[in-house]
Structures are given as C-alpha cells and as structure tokens.
Coordinates of C-alpha atoms and ligand atoms in Angstrom, one line a residue:
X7 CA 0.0 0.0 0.0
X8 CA 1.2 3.6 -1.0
X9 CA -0.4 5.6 1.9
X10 CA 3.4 5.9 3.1
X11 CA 2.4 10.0 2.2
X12 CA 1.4 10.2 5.5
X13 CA 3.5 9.3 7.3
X14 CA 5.5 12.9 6.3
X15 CA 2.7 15.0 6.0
X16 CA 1.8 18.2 8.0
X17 CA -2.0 19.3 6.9
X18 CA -3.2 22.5 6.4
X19 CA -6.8 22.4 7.0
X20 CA -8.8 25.1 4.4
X21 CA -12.7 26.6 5.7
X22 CA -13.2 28.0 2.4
X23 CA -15.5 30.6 3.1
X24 CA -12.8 32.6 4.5
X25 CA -9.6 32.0 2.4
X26 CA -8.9 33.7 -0.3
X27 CA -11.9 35.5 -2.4
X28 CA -10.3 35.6 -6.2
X29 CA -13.6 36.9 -7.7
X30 CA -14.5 39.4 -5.3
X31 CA -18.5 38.4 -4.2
X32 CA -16.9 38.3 -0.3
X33 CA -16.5 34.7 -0.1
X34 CA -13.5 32.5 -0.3
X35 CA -13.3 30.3 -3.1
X36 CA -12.2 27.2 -5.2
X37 CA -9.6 29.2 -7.7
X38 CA -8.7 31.2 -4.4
X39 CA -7.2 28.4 -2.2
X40 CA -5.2 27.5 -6.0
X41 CA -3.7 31.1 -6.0
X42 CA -3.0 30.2 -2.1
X43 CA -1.2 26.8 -3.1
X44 CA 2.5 28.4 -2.8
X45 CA 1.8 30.2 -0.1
X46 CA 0.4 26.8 2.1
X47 CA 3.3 25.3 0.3
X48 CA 5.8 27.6 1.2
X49 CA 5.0 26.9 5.3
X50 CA 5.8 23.6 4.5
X51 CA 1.8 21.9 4.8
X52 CA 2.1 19.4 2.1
X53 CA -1.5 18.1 2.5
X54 CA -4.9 20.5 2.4
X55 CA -8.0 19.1 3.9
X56 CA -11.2 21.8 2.9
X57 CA -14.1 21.8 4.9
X58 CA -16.9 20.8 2.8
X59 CA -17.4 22.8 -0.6
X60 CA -20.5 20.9 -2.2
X61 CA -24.0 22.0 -2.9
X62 CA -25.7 23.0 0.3
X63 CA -28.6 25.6 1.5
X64 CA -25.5 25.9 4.0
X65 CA -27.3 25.2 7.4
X66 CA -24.7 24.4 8.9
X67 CA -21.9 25.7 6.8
X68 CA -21.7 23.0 4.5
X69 CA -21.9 19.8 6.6
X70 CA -25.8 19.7 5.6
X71 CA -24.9 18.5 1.7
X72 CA -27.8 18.9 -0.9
X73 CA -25.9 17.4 -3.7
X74 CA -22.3 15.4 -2.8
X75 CA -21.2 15.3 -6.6
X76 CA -22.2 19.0 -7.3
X77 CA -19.3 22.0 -6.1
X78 CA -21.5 24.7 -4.3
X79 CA -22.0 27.4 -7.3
X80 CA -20.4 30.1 -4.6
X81 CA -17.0 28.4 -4.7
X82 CA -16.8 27.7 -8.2
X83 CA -17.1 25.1 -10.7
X84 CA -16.3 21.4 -11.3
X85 CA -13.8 22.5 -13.4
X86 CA -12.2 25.1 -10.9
X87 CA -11.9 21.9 -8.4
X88 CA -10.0 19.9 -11.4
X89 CA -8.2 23.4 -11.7
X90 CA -6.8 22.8 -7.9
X91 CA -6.5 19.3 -7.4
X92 CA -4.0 19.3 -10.6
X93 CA -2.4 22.3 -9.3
X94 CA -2.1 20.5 -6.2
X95 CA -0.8 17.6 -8.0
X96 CA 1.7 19.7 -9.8
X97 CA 3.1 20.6 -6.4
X98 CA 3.3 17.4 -5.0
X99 CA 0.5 18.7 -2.4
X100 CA -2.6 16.5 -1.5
X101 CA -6.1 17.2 -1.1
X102 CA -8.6 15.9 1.2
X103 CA -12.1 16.5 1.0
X104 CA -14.7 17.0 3.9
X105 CA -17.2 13.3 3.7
X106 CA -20.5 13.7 5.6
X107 CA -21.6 10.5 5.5
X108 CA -24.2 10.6 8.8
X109 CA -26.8 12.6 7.6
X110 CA -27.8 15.1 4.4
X111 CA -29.3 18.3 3.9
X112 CA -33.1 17.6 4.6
X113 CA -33.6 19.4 1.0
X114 CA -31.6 16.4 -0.5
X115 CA -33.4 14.9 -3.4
X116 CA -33.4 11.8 -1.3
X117 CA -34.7 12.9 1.9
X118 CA -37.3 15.3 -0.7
X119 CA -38.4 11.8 -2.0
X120 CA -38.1 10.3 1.6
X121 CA -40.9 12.2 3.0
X122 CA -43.3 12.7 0.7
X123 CA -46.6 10.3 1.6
X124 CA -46.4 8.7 -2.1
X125 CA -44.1 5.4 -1.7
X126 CA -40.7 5.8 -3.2
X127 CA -37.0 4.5 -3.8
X128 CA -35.7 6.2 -1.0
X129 CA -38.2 5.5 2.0
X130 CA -35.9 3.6 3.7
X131 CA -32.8 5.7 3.0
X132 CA -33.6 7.8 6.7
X133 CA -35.1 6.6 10.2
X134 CA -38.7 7.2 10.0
X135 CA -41.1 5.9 12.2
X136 CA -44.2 3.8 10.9
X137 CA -46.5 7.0 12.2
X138 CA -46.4 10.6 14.0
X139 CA -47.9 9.2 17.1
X140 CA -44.9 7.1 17.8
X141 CA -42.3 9.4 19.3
X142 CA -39.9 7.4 21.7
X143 CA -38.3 10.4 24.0
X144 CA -35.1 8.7 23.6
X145 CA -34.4 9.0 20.1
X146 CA -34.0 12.9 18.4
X147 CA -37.1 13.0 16.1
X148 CA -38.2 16.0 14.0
X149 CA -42.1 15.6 14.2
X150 CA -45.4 15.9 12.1
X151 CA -43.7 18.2 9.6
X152 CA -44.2 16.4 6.6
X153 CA -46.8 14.4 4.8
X154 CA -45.3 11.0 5.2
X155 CA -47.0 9.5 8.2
X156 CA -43.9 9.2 10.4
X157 CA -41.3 11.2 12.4
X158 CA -37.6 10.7 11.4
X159 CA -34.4 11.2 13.3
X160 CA -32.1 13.9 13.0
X161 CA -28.4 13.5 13.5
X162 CA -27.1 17.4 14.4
X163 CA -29.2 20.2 13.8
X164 CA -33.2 19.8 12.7
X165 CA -32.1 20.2 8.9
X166 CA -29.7 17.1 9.0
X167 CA -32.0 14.0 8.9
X168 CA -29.8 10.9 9.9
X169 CA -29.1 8.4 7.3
X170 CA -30.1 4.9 7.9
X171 CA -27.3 2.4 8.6
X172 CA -29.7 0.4 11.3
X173 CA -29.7 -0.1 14.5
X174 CA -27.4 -2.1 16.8
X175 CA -29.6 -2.8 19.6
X176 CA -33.2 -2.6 18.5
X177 CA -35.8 -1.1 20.4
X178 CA -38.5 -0.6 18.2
X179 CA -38.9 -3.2 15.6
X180 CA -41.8 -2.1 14.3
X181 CA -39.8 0.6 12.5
X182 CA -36.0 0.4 13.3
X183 CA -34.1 -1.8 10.5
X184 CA -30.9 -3.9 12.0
X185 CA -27.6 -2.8 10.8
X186 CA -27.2 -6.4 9.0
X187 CA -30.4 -5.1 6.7
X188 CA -30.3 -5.2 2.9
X189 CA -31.8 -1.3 4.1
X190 CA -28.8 -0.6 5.9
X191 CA -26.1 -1.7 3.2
X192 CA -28.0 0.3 0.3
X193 CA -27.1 3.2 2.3
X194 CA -23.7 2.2 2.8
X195 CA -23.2 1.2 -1.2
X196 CA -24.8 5.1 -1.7
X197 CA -21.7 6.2 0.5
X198 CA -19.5 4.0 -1.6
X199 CA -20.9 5.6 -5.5
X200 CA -20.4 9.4 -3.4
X201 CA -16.4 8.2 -2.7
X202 CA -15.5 6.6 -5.6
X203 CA -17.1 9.4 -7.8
X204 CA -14.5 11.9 -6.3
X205 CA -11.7 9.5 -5.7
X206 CA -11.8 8.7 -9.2
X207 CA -11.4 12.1 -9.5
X208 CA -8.0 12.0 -8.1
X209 CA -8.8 13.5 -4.6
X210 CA -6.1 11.9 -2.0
X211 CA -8.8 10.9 0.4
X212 CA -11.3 11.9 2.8
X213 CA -11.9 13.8 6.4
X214 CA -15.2 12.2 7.7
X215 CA -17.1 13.8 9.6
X216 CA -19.1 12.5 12.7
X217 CA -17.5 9.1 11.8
X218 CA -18.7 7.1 14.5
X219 CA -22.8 8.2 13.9
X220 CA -23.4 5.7 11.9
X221 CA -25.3 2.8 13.5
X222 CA -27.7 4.0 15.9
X223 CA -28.1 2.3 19.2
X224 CA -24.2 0.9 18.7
X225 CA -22.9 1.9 22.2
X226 CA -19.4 0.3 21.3
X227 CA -19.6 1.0 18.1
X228 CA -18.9 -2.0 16.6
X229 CA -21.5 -2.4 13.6
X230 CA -20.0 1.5 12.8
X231 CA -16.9 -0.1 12.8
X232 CA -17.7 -2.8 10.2
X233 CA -19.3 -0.7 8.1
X234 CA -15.9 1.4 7.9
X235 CA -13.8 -2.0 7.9
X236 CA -15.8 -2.0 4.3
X237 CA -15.2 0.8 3.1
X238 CA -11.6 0.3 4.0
X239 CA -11.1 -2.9 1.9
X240 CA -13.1 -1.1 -0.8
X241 CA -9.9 1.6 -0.3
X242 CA -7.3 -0.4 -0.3
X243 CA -8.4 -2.8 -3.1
X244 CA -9.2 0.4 -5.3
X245 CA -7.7 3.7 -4.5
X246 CA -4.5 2.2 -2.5
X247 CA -3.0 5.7 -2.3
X248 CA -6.1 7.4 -0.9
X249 CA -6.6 7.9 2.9
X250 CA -9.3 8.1 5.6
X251 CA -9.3 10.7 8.5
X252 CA -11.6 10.5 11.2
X253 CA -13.5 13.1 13.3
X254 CA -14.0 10.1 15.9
X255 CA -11.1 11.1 18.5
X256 CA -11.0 7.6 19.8
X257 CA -8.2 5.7 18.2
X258 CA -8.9 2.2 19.5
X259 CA -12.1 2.4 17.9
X260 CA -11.4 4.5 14.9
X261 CA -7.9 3.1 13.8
X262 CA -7.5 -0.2 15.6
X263 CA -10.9 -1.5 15.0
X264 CA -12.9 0.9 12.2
X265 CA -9.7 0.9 9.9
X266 CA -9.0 4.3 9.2
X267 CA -5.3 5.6 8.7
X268 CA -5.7 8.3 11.0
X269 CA -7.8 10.2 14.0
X270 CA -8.2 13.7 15.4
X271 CA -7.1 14.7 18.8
X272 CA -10.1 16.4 19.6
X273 CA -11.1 18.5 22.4
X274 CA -13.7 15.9 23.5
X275 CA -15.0 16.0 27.6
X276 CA -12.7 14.0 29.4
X277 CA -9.8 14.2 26.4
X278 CA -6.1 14.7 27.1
X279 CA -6.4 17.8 24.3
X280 CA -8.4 20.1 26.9
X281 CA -5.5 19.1 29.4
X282 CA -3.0 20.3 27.2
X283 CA -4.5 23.5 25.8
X284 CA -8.0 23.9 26.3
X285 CA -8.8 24.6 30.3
X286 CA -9.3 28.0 31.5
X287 CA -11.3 28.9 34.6
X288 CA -10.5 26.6 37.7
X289 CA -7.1 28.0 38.7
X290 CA -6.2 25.0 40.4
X291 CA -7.0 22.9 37.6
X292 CA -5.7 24.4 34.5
X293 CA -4.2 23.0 31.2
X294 CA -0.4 22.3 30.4
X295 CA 0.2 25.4 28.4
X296 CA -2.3 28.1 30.3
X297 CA -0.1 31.2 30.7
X298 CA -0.4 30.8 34.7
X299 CA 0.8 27.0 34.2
X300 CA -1.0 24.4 37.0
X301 CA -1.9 22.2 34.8
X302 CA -1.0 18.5 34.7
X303 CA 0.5 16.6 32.1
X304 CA -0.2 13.0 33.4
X305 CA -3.9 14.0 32.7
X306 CA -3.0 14.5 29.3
X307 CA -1.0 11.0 29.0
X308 CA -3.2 9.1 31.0
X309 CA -5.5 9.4 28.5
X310 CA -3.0 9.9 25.0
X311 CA -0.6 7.0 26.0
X312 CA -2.8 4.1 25.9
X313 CA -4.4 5.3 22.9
X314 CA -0.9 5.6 21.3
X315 CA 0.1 2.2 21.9
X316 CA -3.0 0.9 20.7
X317 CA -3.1 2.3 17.3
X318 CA 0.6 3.2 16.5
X319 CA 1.2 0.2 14.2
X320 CA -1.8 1.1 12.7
X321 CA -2.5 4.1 11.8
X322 CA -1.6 7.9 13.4
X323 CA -3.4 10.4 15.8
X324 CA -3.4 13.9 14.8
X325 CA -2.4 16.6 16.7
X326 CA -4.9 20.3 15.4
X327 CA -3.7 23.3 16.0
X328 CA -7.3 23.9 16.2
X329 CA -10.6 23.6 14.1
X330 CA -13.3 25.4 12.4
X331 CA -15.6 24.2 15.6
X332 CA -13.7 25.5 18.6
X333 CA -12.6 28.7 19.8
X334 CA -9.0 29.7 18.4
X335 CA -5.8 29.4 20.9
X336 CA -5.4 33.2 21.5
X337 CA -9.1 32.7 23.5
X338 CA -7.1 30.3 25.7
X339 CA -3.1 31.0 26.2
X340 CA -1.2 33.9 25.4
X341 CA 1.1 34.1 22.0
X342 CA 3.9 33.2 23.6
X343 CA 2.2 30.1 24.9
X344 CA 0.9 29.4 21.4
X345 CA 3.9 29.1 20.5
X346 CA 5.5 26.2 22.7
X347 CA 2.1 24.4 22.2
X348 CA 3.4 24.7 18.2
X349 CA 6.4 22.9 19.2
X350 CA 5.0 20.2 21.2
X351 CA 2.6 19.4 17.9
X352 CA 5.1 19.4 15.6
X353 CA 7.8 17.3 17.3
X354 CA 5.0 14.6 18.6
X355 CA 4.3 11.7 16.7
X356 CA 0.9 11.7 14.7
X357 CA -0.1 13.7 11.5
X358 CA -0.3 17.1 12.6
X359 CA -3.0 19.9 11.2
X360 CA -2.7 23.3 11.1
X361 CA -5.9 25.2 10.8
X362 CA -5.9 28.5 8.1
X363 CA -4.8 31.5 10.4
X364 CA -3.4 29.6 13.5
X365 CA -0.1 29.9 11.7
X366 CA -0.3 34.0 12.3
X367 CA -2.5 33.5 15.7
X368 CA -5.3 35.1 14.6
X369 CA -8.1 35.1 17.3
X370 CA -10.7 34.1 18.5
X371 CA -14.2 36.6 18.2
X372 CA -16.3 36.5 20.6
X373 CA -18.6 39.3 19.5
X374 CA -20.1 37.6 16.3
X375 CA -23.5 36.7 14.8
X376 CA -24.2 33.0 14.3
X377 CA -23.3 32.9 10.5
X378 CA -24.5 29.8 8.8
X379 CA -25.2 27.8 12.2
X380 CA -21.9 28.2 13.4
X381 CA -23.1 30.1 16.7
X382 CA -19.8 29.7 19.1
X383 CA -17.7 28.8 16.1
X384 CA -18.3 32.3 14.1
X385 CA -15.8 33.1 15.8
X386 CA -12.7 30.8 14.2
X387 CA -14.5 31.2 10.9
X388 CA -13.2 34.9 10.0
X389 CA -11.6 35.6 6.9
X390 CA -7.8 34.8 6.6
X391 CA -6.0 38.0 7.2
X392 CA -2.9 38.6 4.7
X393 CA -2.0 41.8 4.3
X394 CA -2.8 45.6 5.3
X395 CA -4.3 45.9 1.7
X396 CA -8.5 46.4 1.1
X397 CA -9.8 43.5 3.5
X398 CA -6.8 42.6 4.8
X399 CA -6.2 41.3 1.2
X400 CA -8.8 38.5 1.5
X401 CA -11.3 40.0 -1.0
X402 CA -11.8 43.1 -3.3
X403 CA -15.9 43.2 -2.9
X404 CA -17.4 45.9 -1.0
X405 CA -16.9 45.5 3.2
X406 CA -20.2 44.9 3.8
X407 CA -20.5 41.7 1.4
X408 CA -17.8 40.0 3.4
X409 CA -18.9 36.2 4.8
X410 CA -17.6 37.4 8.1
X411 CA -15.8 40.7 8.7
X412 CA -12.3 40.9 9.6
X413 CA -10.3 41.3 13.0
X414 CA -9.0 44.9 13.2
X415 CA -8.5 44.6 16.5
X416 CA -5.6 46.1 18.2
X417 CA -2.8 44.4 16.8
X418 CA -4.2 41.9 14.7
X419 CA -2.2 39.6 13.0
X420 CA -1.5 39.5 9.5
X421 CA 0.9 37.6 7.4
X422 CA 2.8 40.2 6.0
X423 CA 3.7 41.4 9.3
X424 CA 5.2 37.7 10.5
X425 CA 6.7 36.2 7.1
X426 CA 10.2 37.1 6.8
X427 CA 10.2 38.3 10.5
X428 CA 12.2 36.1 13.0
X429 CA 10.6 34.9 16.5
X430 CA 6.9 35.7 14.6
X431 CA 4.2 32.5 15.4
X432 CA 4.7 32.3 11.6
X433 CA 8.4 32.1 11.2
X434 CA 8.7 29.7 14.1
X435 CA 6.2 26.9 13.0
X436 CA 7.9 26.6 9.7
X437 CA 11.1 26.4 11.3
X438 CA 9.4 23.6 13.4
X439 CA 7.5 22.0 10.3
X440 CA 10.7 22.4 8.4
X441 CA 12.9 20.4 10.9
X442 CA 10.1 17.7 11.3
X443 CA 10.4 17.2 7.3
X444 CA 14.0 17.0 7.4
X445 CA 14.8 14.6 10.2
X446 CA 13.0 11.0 9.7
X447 CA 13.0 10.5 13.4
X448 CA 10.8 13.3 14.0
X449 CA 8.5 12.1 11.7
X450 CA 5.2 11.1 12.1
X451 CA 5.8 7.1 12.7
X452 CA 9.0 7.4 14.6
X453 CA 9.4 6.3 18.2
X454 CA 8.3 8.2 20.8
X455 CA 9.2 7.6 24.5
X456 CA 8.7 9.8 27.4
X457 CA 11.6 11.3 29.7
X458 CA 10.3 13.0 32.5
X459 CA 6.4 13.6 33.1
X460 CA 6.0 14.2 36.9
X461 CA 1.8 15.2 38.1
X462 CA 1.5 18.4 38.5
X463 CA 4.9 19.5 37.4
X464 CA 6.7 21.2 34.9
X465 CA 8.8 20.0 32.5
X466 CA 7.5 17.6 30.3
X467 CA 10.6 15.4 28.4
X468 CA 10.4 13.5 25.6
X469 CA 12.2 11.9 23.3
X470 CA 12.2 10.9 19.1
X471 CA 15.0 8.9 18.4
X472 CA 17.8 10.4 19.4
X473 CA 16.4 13.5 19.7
X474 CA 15.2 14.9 23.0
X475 CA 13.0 17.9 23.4
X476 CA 12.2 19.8 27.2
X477 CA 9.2 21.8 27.5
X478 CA 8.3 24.1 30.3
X479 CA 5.2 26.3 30.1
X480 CA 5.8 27.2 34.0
X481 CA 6.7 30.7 35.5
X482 CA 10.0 28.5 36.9
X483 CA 13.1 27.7 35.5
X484 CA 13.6 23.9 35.6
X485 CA 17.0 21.9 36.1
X486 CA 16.8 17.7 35.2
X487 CA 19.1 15.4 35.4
X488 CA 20.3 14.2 32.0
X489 CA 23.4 13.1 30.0
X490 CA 24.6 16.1 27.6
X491 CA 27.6 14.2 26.8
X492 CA 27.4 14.5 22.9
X493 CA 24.6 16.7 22.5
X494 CA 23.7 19.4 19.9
X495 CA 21.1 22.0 20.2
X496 CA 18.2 21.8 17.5
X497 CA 15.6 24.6 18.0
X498 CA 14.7 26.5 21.2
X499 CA 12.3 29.1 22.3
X500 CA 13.1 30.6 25.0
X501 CA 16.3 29.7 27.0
X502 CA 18.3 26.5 28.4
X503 CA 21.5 26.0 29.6
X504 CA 23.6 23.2 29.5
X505 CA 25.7 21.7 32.3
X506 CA 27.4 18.0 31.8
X507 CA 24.8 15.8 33.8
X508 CA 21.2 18.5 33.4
X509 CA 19.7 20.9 31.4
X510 CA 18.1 23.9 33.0
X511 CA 14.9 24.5 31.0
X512 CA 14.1 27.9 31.6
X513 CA 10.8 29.5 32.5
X514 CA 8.3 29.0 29.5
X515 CA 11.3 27.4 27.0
X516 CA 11.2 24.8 24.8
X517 CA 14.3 22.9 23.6
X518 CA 15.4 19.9 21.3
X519 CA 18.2 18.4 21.7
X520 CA 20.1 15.3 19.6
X521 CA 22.4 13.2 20.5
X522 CA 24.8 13.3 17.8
Ligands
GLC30 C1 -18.7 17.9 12.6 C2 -18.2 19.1 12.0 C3 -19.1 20.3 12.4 C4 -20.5 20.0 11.9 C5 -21.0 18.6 12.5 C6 -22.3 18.1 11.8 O1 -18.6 18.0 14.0 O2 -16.9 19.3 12.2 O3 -18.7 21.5 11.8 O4 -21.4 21.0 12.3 O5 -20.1 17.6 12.3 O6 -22.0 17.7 10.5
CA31 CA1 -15.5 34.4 -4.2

C-alpha cells in the first residue's frame, strides 16, 4: 500500500468561506485556495484538507450537503476543483475533502423523495417511524412536519435527517431496520458511489465527519466499525494511495478497530487535548500550556498514552492546532504560549493539522452573529488576514459583502507582518515543520518515549530517536538530570543551559536536543 504520504505530512486544513476570495463576491473560493497553493506550500503543509465545498442551503456551513457530486455554485465550478487538485498535484501537495456521510441536507433529493406520503426508492434511506404518534423520547425526532405519516431522526441540527445504517440494539422493531439489513447496506453502497465518484477524481482521500454516527443504538460501536472496515477494503483494493481521516477522536475504535489511517485529537470531555491546551477557569485545575501554568500533564498521557500504543502500528493520531468548531488558541493562552504548544505538535508523533490563520494566531471573536449555524464557532471562521491591503487582502468586494468581517483589532495579525520576520508564530512553525520534514526521526511514525512527566509538574521530556525535546510552560526555571555528553542544540524558544549531567529548561522554554 502507498499511503506511506502520510507518514510525512503536515495538513493544512482550508474553511473555504474565508480563504482567499479571487472573484471578489466576499467569499472565499475554489480558484482562491489554487492562487493560495504556494503560499500553504511555502509553510511547508504538504496536505490540504477543505471543509466541505459541495451544494448546500449551508445550514450548517456546509456539513448539511444537498448534492455530494455538485461544487457549491459560490466556490466555483467542477472544473475550478480539477483546476486545484492538478495544481495541487503539480506541487506534489494533496487534497482531502470533507465526507458527511451521517446525515444530508433535509432538502436532499433523497430525503425530498423520503418524505413525501407517495411510496418511493428512498423510503428507507432515513429513520422514519411507521407514524407521528410514535415518538420514543429517547431517540432525536423532527415531528409531524411532513406528509409521510412518520417522524424521522435527526443527527445534528433539525435540517440534517440521519441516514439509515440500522440499529445495533433494536428497540423498536416495528420501524427500526438492523444494521445487517439489505436497508442498511444500500445506504452504505450510496456512500461507496459518493467516494469513488470523487476519488476517481484524483482527490487523496477523505476527512469524515461524525465518523462514528453511523449505527444508531451501537454503544461500542462495533457495527460502525464494520461498516468502515468496508469501506476500507473497498480503499485499499481500489484507490490504494487514498486515505481516511476521522473526526472520531477515539483511536482504538477509529484506527485499531474501524480501519482508518488516522484520528483527530479532539477537544472531546474528558480528552487529554483540553489538558493540554483547552482549560481556563478553575485556577487550580488548568491546562499544560495556560499562561499561569498548573496544569498536569499525566492527565494528558493518561489518556493519549494508551491510545498511542493501541493504534501506533496502525494508523496515526493527529495533533490540530485547532478547528473550524472550537474557539481559536489566543481565546485560551497567550502568544507566547501558542507558541510552545506549536512545538509540542510538531515534534509529537501523529499527522499534525494546522488550521488556516493559526499559523499568524489570529483570534478568537467572541462578538459575532451566528453565520451559517456556526453560533460559538463564528468566531474561528473569519476571513484569513494577509495583508494591510483592502480586506486585509482576502477579497476586493465591498466591506459589507464579506462572509464574516475581519479582525481589526488592536494588533491583529497579518501575514505580511510575520513572514520574513524572526521569532513571529509564523516564522517559528515553519522552522518547526521544516525540521520535522527533514529529520525522519521526527517524523510522524518514529518512536516516541517519554523522559520525565511528573503530576503536577513542569517540564515535560520527551524523546524521538535520538532527539530529546524539554518543555516548560511554568513561570519557573527547571533543572533535570540528563546526560549532555554528545549533545547538539536543535531549535529552542526561549532559553536552556547546558551543564554536563542536566539541562536547565528555563521559565516558559522549549528545547530539542540530539544526541549526535
Ligand atoms: C462535525 C463538523 C461540524 C458539523 C457537524 C455536523 O462535528 O466538524 O462542523 O457541524 O459535524 O455535520
Ligand atoms: Ca468568491
């Protein structure tokens, strides 16, 4: 198999509403992220994963798809996505789109036929129950709002009707079809006819969204998991090269037993991600990288290092800078703090993703209309800011057309203030993506092996190989214990200094060592 891409590939992850506008209507689009390829390029991303770009009534920004094999008319044209891919291509860059494979637009042709009271092909392709007066509370119905005689699930928001892959456990029999159904598989062979049409396209693979909603009733999700174990062989039989990256955030069940090559880090309850960046309020009980640094990073690897072990001969967990559905860093941790957190993600193991903007820190707004049922996440979904020309150089339209208006808050960032300019968030993480690329044992299959991780205290050690790397977020310089004999210095932020038998870490450093 040829997905051995991956395995040096740093994403750059696209929400193309707020790119790059190259027609100026105030909306990012298609031909704008291909005027954009140099500059991803340039950071060193290699790989582009775009939120979803197909025909929507955009409910919910795109993840409520009307037509899978049709490019929303606002970012372009089917021939403006050939237009990228090849330039892609050309680039040796890859492309992932955005698969929403749980649920559709309720104005998709299917779900249009689906609830109409006149029998149909697709009656069985969503969960509707045999009549409006059965509502069980536990399941999420949308109720007497069409003509069919039946209520039918929803999966997210009321305009996203679930798709029928069956039940697990039934409850109801009178209406719920088993995940073993002929019912069930059509769905999944729809699925299949949506991937290969854009994998024979060329596209490199998918990010799939809600990955594990499959199967309802499937509490250890292991019909979900078939289903994906499926689809897999139909991957690697077929489109060997292309890959499969789940929003699942639960490697044992996504990689080890669903089959797919990698799995966000997400900021799930109860995930190690919040313990690392995400935790702001109870001062006693803060994340890793918080500027007034009580956090604890055993909470992070009690929950990261079994799920490493698991799935590291299988497949990788990525490490996000962030994503189009959580509040931006700066919301969380100062810059300087983003900045470490860079360097832990880019010298841990796993695919890492950078989302659009987190490589200049732009922030987080919190003083935003919902646009396009984003509510909380309006906020991460501003336009990219490039320059100090009309719209900060995202678009040419009128201000008022914009899809969201810019930050000009004080000191907003900007990338032609931080390219070029040593110490900026920008310069820094390609320094950092740069030394990943070059040095195999940074990459993102190589060892891993922890040094020093003590509850409750700072610094966290670590080492790739043969290199080493000390971070310490705290307000305290740090001195450990280690061999220096036949050390070099890699990268720091921040200060160290090195005796013969420790390394003082300073106060909020980073530093990577190799042992030569
Ligand atoms: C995923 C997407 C999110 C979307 C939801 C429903 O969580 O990342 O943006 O709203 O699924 O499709
Ligand atoms: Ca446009």
């Amino acid at each position: 198999m040829s997905t051995i891409w991956l395995k040096n590939s740093v994403f750059y992850e696209i929400y193309p509403q707020s790119f790059y506008d190259s027609n100026s209507d105030g909306i990012g689009d298609l031909r704008g992220i291909a005027i954009k390829l140099d500059y991803i390029k340039n950071l060193g991303c290699n790989a582009i994963w775009i939120n979803p770009i197909y025909d929507s009534p955009f409910m919910d920004a795109g993840y409520d798809v009307r037509d899978y094999k049709k490019i929303a008319p606002r970012y372009g044209t089917m021939d403006d996505f050939e237009h990228l891919l090849e330039q892609a291509h050309k680039r040796d860059m890859k492309i992932l789109l955005d698969l929403v494979p749980g649920h559709t637009s309720d104005t998709h042709e299917w779900f249009q036929s689906a609830k109409s009271p006149f029998p149909g092909e697709f009656d069985n392709r969503y969960i509707f129950t045999k009549s409006v007066w059965d509502a069980p509370e536990q399941y999420r119905m949308m109720c007497g709002i069409c003509d069919r005689d039946g209520n039918y699930l929803v999966n997210f928001f009321s305009s996203q009707p679930a798709l029928n892959y069956g039940f697990y456990e039934i409850t109801h029999p009178e209406w719920q079809f088993s995940s073993d159904s002929p019912e069930a598989w059509a769905t999944v062979d729809a699925l299949k006819d949506i991937m290969r049409f854009w994998l024979d396209k060329g596209i490199d693979g998918f990010r799939v969204d809600m990955a594990d909603s499959l199967v309802k009733n499937d509490d250890d999700k292991v019909a979900t998991a078939k289903i994906w174990r499926n689809i897999r062989e139909m991957m690697d039989s077929d489109y060997p090269d292309a890959v499969l990256v789940s929003e699942w955030s639960n490697p044992l069940r996504s990689i080890v037993n669903a089959g797919f090559h990698a799995d966000f880090y997400l900021d799930h309850p109860g995930n190690g991600f919040n313990e690392l960046f995400r935790k702001k309020t109870d001062n006693d009980n803060l994340s890793f990288f918080a500027d007034q640094a009580h956090g604890d990073i055993t909470a992070f690897l009690a929950d990261y290092t079994p799920a490493y072990l698991c799935s590291k001969d299988h497949g990788y967990i990525s490490f996000i800078t962030n994503n189009h559905d959580m509040p931006r860093a700066p919301f969380y941790m100062s810059e300087w703090m983003i900045q470490l957190s860079h360097a832990f993600i880019m010298t841990m193991p796993g695919v890492p993703f950078v989302y659009y903007g987190d490589e200049i820190g732009m922030r987080y707004r919190t003083d935003l209309i919902s646009k396009e049922g984003g509510f909380s996440r309006t906020g991460s979904r501003t336009p990219m800011q490039w320059n100090h020309d009309k719209n900060l150089g995202f678009s040419d339209a009128d201000e008022d057309m914009l899809y969201l208006p810019l930050d000009y808050s004080e000191g907003y960032p900007t990338v032609a203030d931080q390219e070029g300019v040593g110490g900026s968030i920008y310069e820094n993480m390609k320094s950092l993506i740069a030394l990943r690329k070059a040095n195999p044992e940074l990459s993102n299959d190589s060892e891993f092996e922890i040094v020093y991780a003590k509850e409750k205290e700072y610094p966290f050690v670590y080492k790739r190989g043969s290199f080493t790397a000390f971070i310490n977020p705290s307000d305290e310089d740090k001195t450990i214990e280690f061999d220096t004999e036949g050390t070099k210095e890699y990268f720091f932020l921040g200060g160290y200094e090195i005796g013969e038998d420790h390394v003082v870490i300073r106060s909020r450093s980073f530093l990577l060592l190799r042992h030569e």
